[in-house]
Every structure is written in structure tokens, then in C-alpha cells.
Amino acid sequence: MSMLGLGGAAVFAAWSLSRGENPLPRTLFHGPALYRTILEAATSLNFIIALSLVPLALLTTIMQANPLLVTMGAALFFGAPVGWRRWSAIIIGLVGVLIVVRPFGTAFELTTLWVVAGAITQSARDLATRRTPAHVTTLQLSTAGFGVMVPTGIIVCLIFGTPPVWPSLVNWGYLLAAVGIGIPALYAIILANRLGDISFVAPFRYSRIVFGLALSVIVFGEVLDGYTLVGAAIIVASGLYTFAREARLRRTSPST
């Protein structure tokens, strides 16, 4: 976590300086920008722990609840108008999550809660991103998002007594690949959440389930069970209906 954060923060800080920006201005340390950075650390921690304990297919499926949670959070905390149809879709989608997690069955694994926690903090992070003032640039948010992973990783190591290790050549390759993928991914997600219409941007997150499930089977040899597939279908269908409904309401509402 610390190595990934250090690599990403260094790249974004250099990019900011090349554009004449302060990579870490004071505005990053209060209000929505600060909340977003804290939630970025929590989300990264939850998902990294989950990835080491939970099958990739299960993690990928539960993550698809993010758009539904964002809609619910916008309604509860920001007063966004959400009608009964979208509330119904949100509830049905959360039922899909329960089908995947199976909290009341013998197949339930307590480690699955790391994924659920990650989906919640990720959704809260996305809401904070939308509320961050425009004068805080995407490069600055990206620098902070990666930078906060450095102390978070160190603190976790100290808490669990994990000694430092020098990565092998293969692991250096994995780390560099993760940084190389993570940099454009984080930048694009932040930019899309800040500039794009949420009803248009959020459904694209569902493309992850195609890649996630495919990788889980092809690369890691996981077997997809019926609960995961049924739950995934319910979550995705509920989310797509929610945003289709929102887009329709936007088109039919009178312009101001």
C-alpha cells in the first residue's frame, strides 16, 4: 500500500509542478477535499485487505453496489430528489448484495465484510469528490489520494507488527504495473465524477463486472456459483434502472 502510494503520489506531484500548481495546497486539508482523502485511504485499505482474503469474483460483484449507494447517499445527505421507483430499485439492489454475501447461511465468511466496508467508503468518497470545490484540481486530489496511502500502509504495518521486506524482481514488476495502471485509472475516475453527469458516468462502473468475473475464472481459476451470478444480475439491473430513471427525469423536467 505504501509503495503504491509513493509511486503514484510522486508522479502526480511532478505533473502538478510541471503545470505550475502546488501539489498539496492548504485547500486539500479541510472540507470535502479532506473528507475525500480520508475516505480514499479507508477505501484502499478495505479493498487491499479484501483482495487478500476474498475471491475476486465476490469482491467484483459486491463493488457493483457502488452506484446504488451513491444515489442513496445523495438522497440522504444532500437532499437529492429520489422517487419511490428509484428507492425500490435501491432496495432490490441491496437485496442482491445480501444474496451474494449470504450473511445468514453456513457459507457466510466474515472476511466478506471488508468488501462491504470498501463499497460503503468508496461511495462516500465519490460523494465527497462531487462536493470538492472546483479550484482544487484533479491533479491535486490525485496526489493526495495516492499520498495518503503511504502513512496508512506504514500505520497498518506497525499495528500488525509486519516487518519491512525488499520486493523480489517479480514483485517489483507487479508494483510498477499496479502504479502504471492506477495512475490513469484514478485520474480518470476523479475527472469523470467531477465533470460528468452522475447518471451517465455511474453505469460505466458496471463494465468492471465483466472484466472482474472473467479474470477471476481465467487467471485465478475461481468457480462462479449461482448465488453470485443471480446477485450480480439483480445489482446491475437495479443500478441501470436507477440511472435510466434519473436520466429520463432530467430530460422531462423543465429547464431553469
Coordinates of C-alpha atoms in Angstrom, one line a residue:
M1 CA 0.0 0.0 0.0
S2 CA 2.8 2.4 0.9
M3 CA 4.8 1.6 -2.2
L4 CA 1.8 2.1 -4.5
G5 CA 1.0 5.4 -2.8
L6 CA 4.6 6.6 -3.0
G7 CA 4.9 5.9 -6.7
G8 CA 1.5 7.4 -7.6
A9 CA 2.0 10.5 -5.5
A10 CA 5.4 11.1 -6.9
V11 CA 4.1 11.0 -10.5
F12 CA 1.1 13.3 -9.8
A13 CA 3.2 15.7 -7.7
A14 CA 5.6 16.1 -10.6
W15 CA 2.8 16.5 -13.0
S16 CA 1.3 19.3 -10.9
L17 CA 4.6 21.1 -10.6
S18 CA 5.1 20.9 -14.3
R19 CA 1.8 22.8 -14.7
G20 CA 2.7 25.4 -12.1
E21 CA 0.4 24.0 -9.4
N22 CA 1.1 23.4 -5.8
P23 CA 0.6 19.6 -5.4
L24 CA -0.6 19.8 -1.8
P25 CA -2.3 23.2 -1.2
R26 CA -4.0 24.1 2.1
T27 CA -7.4 23.7 0.5
L28 CA -6.8 19.9 0.5
F29 CA -6.8 19.8 4.2
H30 CA -10.3 20.9 5.1
G31 CA -13.9 20.4 3.9
P32 CA -14.9 17.9 1.2
A33 CA -11.3 17.6 -0.1
L34 CA -10.1 16.4 3.3
Y35 CA -13.0 14.0 3.7
R36 CA -12.3 12.6 0.2
T37 CA -8.6 12.0 1.1
I38 CA -9.5 10.2 4.3
L39 CA -12.1 8.1 2.6
E40 CA -9.6 7.3 -0.2
A41 CA -7.3 5.8 2.5
A42 CA -10.2 3.8 4.0
T43 CA -11.3 2.5 0.7
S44 CA -7.8 1.5 -0.4
L45 CA -7.2 -0.3 2.9
N46 CA -10.6 -2.1 2.8
F47 CA -10.1 -3.3 -0.8
I48 CA -6.5 -4.3 -0.4
I49 CA -7.3 -6.4 2.7
A50 CA -10.4 -7.9 0.9
L51 CA -8.3 -8.8 -2.2
S52 CA -6.0 -10.9 0.0
L53 CA -8.9 -12.7 1.7
V54 CA -11.9 -12.8 -0.6
P55 CA -12.4 -14.4 -4.1
L56 CA -12.1 -11.8 -6.8
A57 CA -15.5 -12.7 -8.2
L58 CA -17.2 -12.0 -4.9
L59 CA -15.3 -8.7 -4.5
T60 CA -16.1 -7.5 -8.0
T61 CA -19.8 -8.3 -7.6
I62 CA -20.3 -6.5 -4.3
M63 CA -18.5 -3.5 -5.6
Q64 CA -21.2 -3.1 -8.2
A65 CA -23.5 -1.8 -5.4
N66 CA -21.5 1.5 -5.5
P67 CA -23.8 3.4 -7.9
L68 CA -26.8 2.4 -5.8
L69 CA -25.1 3.6 -2.6
V70 CA -24.1 6.8 -4.2
T71 CA -27.7 7.5 -5.2
M72 CA -28.9 6.6 -1.7
G73 CA -26.2 8.8 -0.1
A74 CA -27.0 11.8 -2.3
A75 CA -30.7 11.5 -1.3
L76 CA -30.0 11.1 2.5
F77 CA -27.2 13.6 2.9
F78 CA -27.5 16.1 0.1
G79 CA -31.3 16.1 -0.3
A80 CA -31.2 14.9 -3.9
P81 CA -34.7 14.0 -5.1
V82 CA -35.2 10.3 -5.3
G83 CA -38.7 8.9 -6.0
W84 CA -40.3 5.7 -4.9
R85 CA -39.3 3.8 -8.1
R86 CA -35.6 4.5 -7.6
W87 CA -35.8 3.8 -3.8
S88 CA -37.4 0.5 -4.7
A89 CA -34.6 -0.2 -7.2
I90 CA -32.0 0.6 -4.5
I91 CA -33.7 -1.7 -2.0
I92 CA -33.8 -4.5 -4.6
G93 CA -30.2 -4.0 -5.5
L94 CA -29.2 -4.2 -1.8
V95 CA -31.1 -7.5 -1.6
G96 CA -28.9 -8.6 -4.5
V97 CA -25.9 -7.8 -2.3
L98 CA -27.3 -9.9 0.5
I99 CA -27.8 -12.8 -1.9
V100 CA -24.1 -12.6 -2.8
V101 CA -22.9 -12.2 0.8
R102 CA -25.3 -14.8 2.3
P103 CA -25.0 -13.4 5.8
F104 CA -27.4 -15.9 7.3
G105 CA -26.1 -19.1 5.7
T106 CA -23.3 -21.5 6.6
A107 CA -21.4 -20.2 3.5
F108 CA -21.0 -16.8 5.1
E109 CA -17.4 -15.6 5.5
L110 CA -16.8 -12.8 8.0
T111 CA -14.0 -11.5 5.7
T112 CA -16.6 -10.5 3.2
L113 CA -17.4 -7.5 5.4
W114 CA -14.2 -5.9 4.2
V115 CA -15.7 -5.7 0.7
V116 CA -18.9 -4.3 2.1
A117 CA -17.0 -1.7 4.1
G118 CA -15.0 -0.9 1.0
A119 CA -18.1 -0.4 -1.1
I120 CA -19.5 2.0 1.5
T121 CA -16.3 4.1 1.9
Q122 CA -15.9 4.2 -1.9
S123 CA -19.4 5.5 -2.3
A124 CA -18.8 8.2 0.4
R125 CA -15.6 9.1 -1.4
D126 CA -17.4 9.6 -4.7
L127 CA -19.9 11.9 -3.0
A128 CA -17.1 13.9 -1.4
T129 CA -15.5 14.2 -4.8
R130 CA -18.6 15.7 -6.2
R131 CA -18.6 18.3 -3.4
T132 CA -15.0 19.3 -3.7
P133 CA -14.6 22.9 -4.9
A134 CA -13.6 23.4 -8.5
H135 CA -10.5 25.3 -7.6
V136 CA -9.0 22.1 -6.1
T137 CA -7.7 20.5 -9.3
T138 CA -7.9 16.9 -10.2
L139 CA -4.1 16.6 -10.1
Q140 CA -4.1 17.8 -6.5
L141 CA -6.8 15.4 -5.5
S142 CA -4.9 12.6 -7.2
T143 CA -1.7 13.5 -5.4
A144 CA -3.4 13.5 -2.1
G145 CA -5.3 10.2 -2.9
F146 CA -2.1 8.4 -3.6
G147 CA -0.1 10.2 -0.9
V148 CA -2.4 9.2 2.0
M149 CA -1.7 5.6 1.2
V150 CA 1.9 5.9 2.3
P151 CA 1.3 6.7 6.0
T152 CA -1.8 4.4 6.0
G153 CA 0.3 1.4 4.9
I154 CA 3.0 2.2 7.5
I155 CA 0.5 2.5 10.3
V156 CA -1.1 -0.8 9.4
C157 CA 2.3 -2.5 9.4
L158 CA 3.1 -1.1 12.8
I159 CA -0.3 -2.2 14.2
F160 CA 0.0 -5.8 12.9
G161 CA 3.8 -6.0 13.5
T162 CA 4.6 -6.6 9.8
P163 CA 8.3 -6.2 9.2
P164 CA 9.5 -4.4 6.1
V165 CA 10.6 -6.5 3.2
W166 CA 12.5 -5.8 0.0
P167 CA 10.4 -6.9 -3.0
S168 CA 11.7 -9.5 -5.4
L169 CA 12.3 -8.7 -9.0
V170 CA 8.9 -10.2 -9.9
N171 CA 7.1 -8.2 -7.2
W172 CA 8.8 -5.0 -8.4
G173 CA 7.2 -5.7 -11.8
Y174 CA 3.8 -6.2 -10.2
L175 CA 4.2 -3.0 -8.2
L176 CA 5.3 -1.0 -11.3
A177 CA 2.4 -2.4 -13.3
A178 CA -0.1 -1.5 -10.4
V179 CA 1.2 2.1 -10.3
G180 CA 1.1 2.3 -14.1
I181 CA -2.5 1.2 -14.2
G182 CA -3.6 3.0 -11.1
I183 CA -2.4 6.5 -12.2
P184 CA -4.6 6.9 -15.3
A185 CA -7.4 5.0 -13.6
L186 CA -7.6 7.2 -10.5
Y187 CA -7.2 10.4 -12.6
A188 CA -10.0 9.3 -15.0
I189 CA -12.4 8.3 -12.2
I190 CA -11.9 11.6 -10.3
L191 CA -12.3 13.7 -13.5
A192 CA -15.4 11.8 -14.6
N193 CA -17.0 12.1 -11.1
R194 CA -16.3 15.9 -11.1
L195 CA -17.3 16.8 -14.6
G196 CA -19.7 14.2 -15.9
D197 CA -23.3 13.8 -15.1
I198 CA -23.6 11.1 -12.4
S199 CA -26.4 9.3 -14.2
F200 CA -24.2 9.0 -17.3
V201 CA -20.9 8.2 -15.5
A202 CA -22.1 5.6 -12.9
P203 CA -23.4 2.9 -15.2
F204 CA -19.9 2.6 -16.8
R205 CA -18.8 1.1 -13.5
Y206 CA -20.7 -2.0 -14.4
S207 CA -18.2 -2.8 -17.1
R208 CA -15.9 -3.9 -14.2
I209 CA -18.1 -6.9 -13.5
V210 CA -17.3 -8.3 -17.0
F211 CA -13.6 -8.0 -16.6
G212 CA -13.6 -8.9 -12.9
L213 CA -15.5 -12.1 -13.3
A214 CA -13.6 -13.1 -16.5
L215 CA -10.2 -12.5 -14.7
S216 CA -11.4 -14.5 -11.6
V217 CA -12.2 -17.5 -13.8
I218 CA -9.3 -17.3 -16.3
V219 CA -6.4 -16.1 -14.1
F220 CA -7.4 -17.4 -10.7
G221 CA -9.4 -20.4 -11.5
E222 CA -12.4 -19.4 -9.4
V223 CA -15.8 -21.1 -9.9
L224 CA -18.8 -18.8 -10.1
D225 CA -21.7 -20.1 -8.1
G226 CA -25.4 -19.4 -8.7
Y227 CA -25.7 -17.0 -5.8
T228 CA -23.0 -14.8 -7.2
L229 CA -24.5 -14.7 -10.7
V230 CA -28.0 -14.1 -9.5
G231 CA -27.0 -11.4 -7.1
A232 CA -24.8 -9.8 -9.7
A233 CA -27.7 -9.7 -12.2
I234 CA -30.0 -8.1 -9.6
I235 CA -27.5 -5.5 -8.6
V236 CA -26.6 -4.5 -12.1
A237 CA -30.3 -4.4 -13.3
S238 CA -31.3 -2.3 -10.3
G239 CA -28.5 0.1 -10.9
L240 CA -29.1 0.5 -14.6
Y241 CA -32.8 1.1 -13.9
T242 CA -32.0 3.7 -11.3
F243 CA -29.9 5.7 -13.6
A244 CA -32.1 5.3 -16.6
R245 CA -35.0 6.6 -14.5
E246 CA -32.8 9.6 -13.4
A247 CA -31.8 10.4 -16.9
R248 CA -35.5 10.3 -18.0
L249 CA -36.5 12.7 -15.2
R250 CA -33.7 15.1 -16.2
R251 CA -34.9 15.1 -19.8
T252 CA -38.6 15.7 -18.9
S253 CA -38.0 18.3 -16.1
P254 CA -38.4 21.9 -17.2
S255 CA -35.1 23.8 -17.6
T256 CA -34.3 26.6 -15.2

